[in-house]
XYZ file of C-alpha atoms in Angstrom:
467
model
C 104.232 100.853 103.091
C 101.221 101.223 105.332
C 97.924 100.995 103.493
C 95.412 103.831 103.721
C 91.652 103.732 103.337
C 90.786 103.174 99.700
C 87.919 105.663 99.558
C 87.742 108.873 101.606
C 84.598 110.216 103.154
C 83.412 113.481 101.647
C 80.602 114.613 103.911
C 82.500 117.709 105.079
C 84.379 118.911 102.029
C 86.962 116.716 100.350
C 88.521 114.488 102.983
C 91.709 112.561 102.300
C 92.366 109.074 103.661
C 93.686 108.547 107.152
C 97.456 108.222 106.940
C 97.751 110.319 103.782
C 101.253 111.793 103.595
C 101.374 115.577 103.345
C 104.778 116.757 102.251
C 106.885 119.333 100.562
C 109.975 118.905 98.413
C 113.279 120.525 97.449
C 116.506 119.631 95.601
C 120.059 119.981 96.855
C 121.558 122.213 94.157
C 118.497 124.456 94.138
C 118.610 125.368 97.835
C 121.764 124.275 99.667
C 124.397 126.758 98.529
C 127.789 126.236 100.231
C 129.077 125.122 96.851
C 132.710 124.777 97.924
C 132.353 123.840 101.582
C 133.159 120.534 103.301
C 135.022 119.117 100.341
C 132.201 119.501 97.829
C 133.435 119.737 94.242
C 131.707 120.843 91.054
C 128.640 119.138 89.663
C 127.501 119.473 86.085
C 125.167 122.236 87.243
C 128.031 124.252 88.706
C 129.815 124.035 85.367
C 126.690 124.685 83.306
C 125.553 127.677 85.358
C 128.982 129.287 85.023
C 128.933 128.901 81.246
C 127.904 132.251 79.706
C 124.434 132.232 78.213
C 123.236 128.999 79.804
C 121.396 130.356 82.868
C 119.316 133.519 82.997
C 121.197 136.519 84.379
C 124.296 134.372 84.864
C 122.842 133.020 88.115
C 124.462 130.067 89.869
C 123.578 127.850 92.811
C 126.661 128.910 94.773
C 124.522 130.389 97.550
C 120.969 129.531 96.436
C 118.682 129.641 99.504
C 121.658 129.037 101.837
C 119.838 126.007 103.234
C 123.008 124.275 104.379
C 123.543 127.036 106.928
C 119.856 127.717 107.644
C 118.568 124.160 107.762
C 117.210 124.273 111.362
C 115.198 127.398 110.493
C 113.781 125.694 107.405
C 112.849 122.544 109.314
C 111.142 124.710 111.923
C 109.096 126.293 109.136
C 107.986 122.841 108.009
C 107.077 121.869 111.547
C 104.949 125.003 111.863
C 103.169 124.085 108.633
C 102.421 120.612 109.963
C 103.891 118.662 107.050
C 104.289 114.968 107.755
C 107.048 114.324 105.179
C 109.956 116.208 103.637
C 111.445 115.098 100.340
C 115.022 116.312 99.968
C 117.854 115.263 97.692
C 121.405 114.346 98.604
C 124.151 116.192 96.737
C 126.345 113.550 95.103
C 129.433 115.827 94.885
C 129.011 116.820 98.535
C 129.073 113.183 99.628
C 131.442 111.712 97.042
C 133.166 114.648 95.302
C 134.755 112.787 92.395
C 131.979 110.235 92.008
C 134.419 107.552 93.114
C 135.937 106.254 96.318
C 134.958 106.724 99.945
C 132.453 109.231 101.221
C 133.467 112.576 102.653
C 132.146 112.379 106.189
C 131.763 116.163 106.465
C 129.362 115.992 103.546
C 127.388 113.132 105.034
C 127.291 114.911 108.385
C 125.050 117.619 106.956
C 122.483 115.015 105.955
C 122.799 113.281 109.303
C 122.012 116.599 110.995
C 119.127 117.236 108.592
C 117.591 113.831 109.235
C 117.975 114.211 113.000
C 116.386 117.659 112.858
C 113.458 116.306 110.830
C 112.869 113.365 113.120
C 113.037 115.662 116.135
C 110.319 117.779 114.520
C 108.143 114.735 113.853
C 108.689 114.894 110.091
C 109.393 111.785 108.041
C 112.539 112.202 105.874
C 112.235 111.090 102.241
C 115.662 110.932 100.593
C 116.231 111.282 96.860
C 119.654 110.063 95.791
C 119.880 111.860 92.452
C 118.344 115.179 91.489
C 120.588 116.003 88.511
C 123.847 117.044 90.241
C 126.242 114.568 88.606
C 129.852 115.108 89.749
C 131.633 116.959 86.960
C 134.468 114.437 86.997
C 132.025 111.706 85.947
C 130.695 113.882 83.138
C 134.263 114.446 82.003
C 134.564 110.649 81.784
C 131.460 110.470 79.549
C 128.515 111.087 81.891
C 125.220 109.238 81.720
C 125.670 108.055 78.127
C 128.396 105.773 79.527
C 127.606 102.557 81.361
C 130.268 103.209 83.978
C 128.221 106.084 85.414
C 125.480 103.640 86.435
C 128.069 101.600 88.346
C 129.384 104.720 90.047
C 125.840 105.694 91.075
C 125.292 102.281 92.644
C 128.396 102.699 94.788
C 127.309 106.186 95.813
C 123.840 104.886 96.750
C 125.470 102.347 99.039
C 127.499 105.061 100.806
C 124.399 107.106 101.559
C 122.323 104.082 102.585
C 124.961 102.982 105.080
C 125.065 106.464 106.580
C 121.337 107.211 106.789
C 119.573 103.862 106.454
C 118.887 103.521 110.168
C 116.856 106.750 110.189
C 115.465 107.255 106.677
C 112.628 104.881 105.844
C 111.711 106.166 102.363
C 114.206 106.284 99.492
C 113.923 107.502 95.906
C 116.686 106.500 93.519
C 116.254 109.087 90.744
C 114.247 112.220 90.215
C 112.942 112.789 86.677
C 115.421 110.757 84.635
C 113.679 112.026 81.479
C 114.921 115.553 82.215
C 118.411 114.326 83.049
C 118.624 112.386 79.784
C 116.690 114.421 77.237
C 117.096 117.993 78.490
C 120.692 117.366 79.531
C 121.894 115.389 76.508
C 119.151 115.832 73.882
C 118.393 119.523 73.441
C 120.967 120.767 75.938
C 118.829 123.255 77.865
C 119.888 121.568 81.126
C 123.300 120.475 82.326
C 125.571 119.229 80.903
C 124.216 120.960 77.794
C 124.954 118.318 75.168
C 122.837 117.917 72.018
C 122.739 114.376 70.677
C 119.799 112.018 70.185
C 122.103 109.045 70.633
C 123.595 110.410 73.852
C 120.085 111.079 75.213
C 118.886 107.538 74.497
C 122.026 106.010 75.955
C 121.670 108.234 79.019
C 118.045 107.160 79.507
C 119.035 103.497 79.499
C 121.934 103.982 81.873
C 119.763 106.012 84.228
C 117.297 103.111 84.212
C 120.178 100.733 84.881
C 121.460 102.928 87.706
C 117.997 102.936 89.260
C 117.617 99.162 89.094
C 121.123 98.426 90.325
C 120.808 100.899 93.197
C 117.433 99.408 94.122
C 119.110 96.038 94.596
C 121.802 97.584 96.780
C 119.254 99.478 98.862
C 117.299 96.259 99.441
C 120.450 94.625 100.769
C 121.497 97.490 103.034
C 118.225 98.911 104.355
C 115.815 97.406 106.868
C 113.089 95.295 105.303
C 110.555 97.958 106.283
C 112.223 100.619 104.123
C 110.381 101.886 101.047
C 112.233 102.132 97.734
C 110.792 104.250 94.950
C 111.467 106.068 91.690
C 110.127 109.472 90.649
C 109.154 110.101 87.012
C 107.878 113.255 85.338
C 105.441 111.429 83.111
C 103.811 113.473 80.373
C 100.039 113.857 80.254
C 99.515 113.801 76.484
C 96.538 114.874 74.395
C 96.131 114.945 70.612
C 95.333 118.319 69.116
C 92.605 116.718 66.990
C 91.019 113.293 66.756
C 92.793 112.502 63.488
C 94.926 109.353 63.110
C 97.979 111.540 62.438
C 97.635 113.361 65.768
C 97.042 110.108 67.649
C 100.204 108.777 66.036
C 102.020 111.863 67.341
C 100.807 111.042 70.849
C 102.060 107.462 70.475
C 105.519 108.653 69.458
C 105.858 111.057 72.363
C 104.420 108.549 74.815
C 107.144 106.123 73.759
C 110.080 108.499 74.226
C 108.670 110.437 77.183
C 106.853 107.824 79.254
C 107.240 104.221 78.164
C 111.026 104.477 77.799
C 110.967 104.354 81.619
C 107.702 102.601 82.458
C 108.270 99.560 80.252
C 111.803 98.661 81.407
C 111.140 99.455 85.076
C 107.779 97.736 85.454
C 107.662 95.216 82.625
C 111.314 94.384 81.987
C 111.144 95.263 78.288
C 111.967 97.994 75.808
C 109.042 99.561 73.938
C 109.395 98.009 70.500
C 107.766 100.971 68.795
C 110.416 103.210 70.354
C 113.135 100.901 69.043
C 111.600 101.221 65.580
C 111.103 104.996 65.863
C 114.775 105.477 66.749
C 116.277 102.935 64.320
C 117.994 105.723 62.388
C 119.696 106.844 65.617
C 120.740 103.579 67.267
C 120.367 99.814 67.193
C 120.162 99.816 71.012
C 123.174 97.511 71.249
C 124.164 99.357 74.436
C 121.373 97.375 76.163
C 123.152 94.252 77.364
C 121.876 90.852 78.391
C 120.546 90.999 81.941
C 120.054 94.783 81.997
C 116.278 94.668 81.851
C 116.127 92.128 84.665
C 118.168 94.479 86.853
C 116.109 97.513 85.863
C 112.794 95.844 86.687
C 113.552 95.210 90.361
C 110.263 95.487 92.319
C 109.418 98.859 93.882
C 107.284 99.859 96.853
C 105.793 102.914 95.181
C 106.097 105.225 92.178
C 106.464 108.975 92.483
C 104.762 111.193 89.907
C 105.783 114.790 89.207
C 103.179 116.822 87.357
C 102.823 120.480 86.413
C 100.883 120.725 83.143
C 99.690 118.648 80.154
C 101.073 118.588 76.605
C 99.001 118.947 73.424
C 100.656 117.268 70.437
C 99.963 116.950 66.739
C 101.584 115.779 63.542
C 104.314 118.168 62.451
C 107.933 118.791 63.388
C 109.763 120.198 66.415
C 112.564 122.718 66.471
C 116.108 121.397 66.576
C 117.871 120.425 68.753
C 114.940 118.526 70.243
C 114.461 116.385 73.349
C 112.205 114.050 71.373
C 114.683 111.536 69.935
C 113.116 109.730 66.999
C 110.001 111.906 67.066
C 111.175 115.426 66.310
C 110.435 115.199 62.587
C 106.923 113.900 63.198
C 105.500 115.818 66.157
C 104.628 119.422 67.017
C 103.416 120.927 70.299
C 100.534 123.385 70.651
C 100.059 125.611 73.714
C 96.962 124.617 75.641
C 94.242 127.156 76.267
C 93.500 128.715 79.618
C 95.412 130.426 82.432
C 99.175 130.084 82.615
C 101.832 130.221 85.311
C 104.921 132.432 85.302
C 106.670 129.560 83.508
C 104.094 129.999 80.718
C 102.809 126.523 81.544
C 99.062 125.928 81.189
C 97.089 125.330 84.360
C 95.073 122.145 83.897
C 94.597 119.838 86.863
C 92.736 117.292 84.755
C 96.091 116.155 83.410
C 97.132 115.021 86.890
C 93.930 113.019 87.269
C 94.518 111.480 83.830
C 98.046 110.396 84.754
C 97.032 108.938 88.102
C 94.133 106.964 86.664
C 96.283 105.712 83.784
C 98.923 104.427 86.178
C 96.344 103.011 88.542
C 95.042 100.924 85.650
C 98.421 99.947 84.187
C 100.173 99.214 87.488
C 97.517 97.722 89.763
C 98.671 97.144 93.312
C 101.469 99.722 93.153
C 101.006 102.694 95.504
C 101.472 106.106 93.879
C 102.790 109.335 95.368
C 102.518 112.795 93.862
C 106.112 113.778 94.583
C 106.092 117.212 92.921
C 103.273 119.567 92.055
C 103.208 123.332 92.250
C 103.445 126.553 90.285
C 105.670 129.575 89.792
C 104.132 133.027 89.999
C 105.586 136.524 90.213
C 105.429 136.796 93.997
C 106.693 139.748 95.976
C 106.519 141.044 99.527
C 104.108 143.972 99.851
C 104.896 147.078 101.976
C 103.623 145.298 105.069
C 105.947 142.367 104.413
C 103.188 139.947 103.388
C 103.288 137.745 100.284
C 99.858 137.166 98.780
C 99.711 134.477 96.101
C 96.053 133.687 95.360
C 96.904 132.197 91.958
C 99.084 129.557 93.609
C 96.368 128.763 96.144
C 93.912 128.256 93.274
C 96.422 126.054 91.430
C 97.047 123.879 94.492
C 93.355 123.601 95.296
C 92.560 122.424 91.776
C 95.352 119.850 91.746
C 94.608 118.468 95.192
C 90.990 118.154 94.069
C 92.246 116.122 91.095
C 94.220 113.866 93.449
C 91.139 113.391 95.599
C 89.078 112.523 92.535
C 91.634 109.876 91.548
C 91.453 108.352 95.028
C 87.661 108.285 94.783
C 88.083 106.498 91.439
C 90.006 103.748 93.211
C 93.592 104.837 92.526
C 95.945 104.085 95.419
C 97.505 107.515 95.960
C 99.333 107.635 99.288
C 100.669 111.173 99.456
C 101.221 114.628 97.985
C 104.465 116.622 98.051
C 104.109 120.279 97.202
C 106.884 121.813 95.091
C 108.456 123.693 96.633
C 109.110 124.628 100.217
C 111.361 127.564 99.294
C 111.897 129.913 96.413
C 115.130 128.635 94.901
C 117.531 128.374 91.981
C 115.176 127.312 89.196
C 117.709 125.646 86.917
C 118.169 127.485 83.592
C 115.781 130.219 84.818
C 118.096 131.104 87.696
C 116.324 133.090 90.396
C 113.723 134.568 88.066
C 110.996 132.018 88.851
C 109.503 131.445 92.292
C 107.885 128.090 93.095
C 108.106 128.294 96.887
C 105.356 128.572 99.438
C 107.989 130.382 101.491
C 109.370 133.546 99.908
C 113.147 133.976 99.982
C 114.746 137.390 99.679
C 117.969 136.188 98.102
C 119.918 139.301 99.131
C 119.177 138.876 102.835
C 118.006 135.216 102.830
C 114.995 136.326 104.835
C 112.142 133.796 104.757
C 108.525 134.967 104.560
C 105.631 132.530 104.721
C 103.274 133.118 101.793
C 99.493 132.874 101.937
C 99.759 129.556 100.057
C 101.788 128.077 102.915
C 99.134 129.065 105.433
C 96.481 127.606 103.144
C 98.429 124.339 102.847
C 98.900 124.189 106.614
C 95.123 124.439 107.006
C 94.585 121.646 104.475
C 97.012 119.414 106.372
C 95.410 120.213 109.737
C 91.947 119.425 108.354
C 93.052 116.409 106.330
C 91.195 117.847 103.371
C 89.903 120.922 101.629
C 86.724 122.650 100.630
C 84.923 121.497 97.532
C 85.693 123.564 94.421
């Protein structure tokens, strides 16, 4: 990974370092559509979204933003915006429908065309191997709580690396394994919708194992210049009060939300306080000798996804809970201030806090903000324009926080705005719009929002005005 200047100049507004990577991001199931084309079979999200009551309005990702058919148009939009990087995910069931065996070349061909289109537009492709679309057949065999799924993921990673490794220089193994484990298997609000503390903890470990094993395979198959990374949605945690009880609540959540990934991946160890907190759930015997060595394979960078902070205190959480081992001890309090359409508080300081924490704990490791953005109730006005000043304000505040972290000496190499397009927003269906490009889902017409024009100006200038 090419180094960038450690400290930007700020004489004319907030300038970012030369070589800073300006990107945008999407996920396969949220935008591709074409759910049954080219041999693709069901993922856990196909099954979940078709289960009554699981997704708002009964929405599914069958068509989504129809990106598979409109990919050249979408790449052209990115080129017009001037983004340097595009972070996309590969659909596992499109490439390897059963999660076993050889790749389906028709599925891989879409990603070959996408990568070629990006490179032709001067945009660096950043491939994410897993953004939650586990083949349903693997879930039927036990899913992420089973060790075998990590082995299957490693084989899948090899298929994609062999197909795209000559043209994709940046690879992310997993996106937000916390969500996959604890929302998918803990409180069940995400696919596959299971509710078990034990299943969630087992899934977290096997996701870590899948990441480490796939990292080793990628190192063997990719050119030595390729970058291998992991993306985590780490939680920016604050105690409600300065009491010991509330600080203890923060410790518990930090263990099950953050250090359950950070400690194995970067230090080759399990957090012992987490082991103690979850002793009534498991003895962790599913962690085998040699696992932590595999999991802690060196990385070239760490991706951070951030949207809002969490305020925690002593108390108890509703059941079922994603906080295995902590639900009887911790409560969450809504933060003050403005909120997005997701009812998430807007607080850019949390992003600065996360970046500076990681800069101190993982010195020498480059960081990338791989997702950051906001949903608002956007609409096209009678003239066909989409004005979204709240999103512009949100992005300005968070990019300012990134700049402040860089000034503080944190090695942040890039920023990927979530998201390029309005899309299928998981359990919210099509009711929440994160895109900087508006999608009319009936016609699939794309309309560039004001926030996209603002972001294009930031990229062109290499910076932004001071707050």
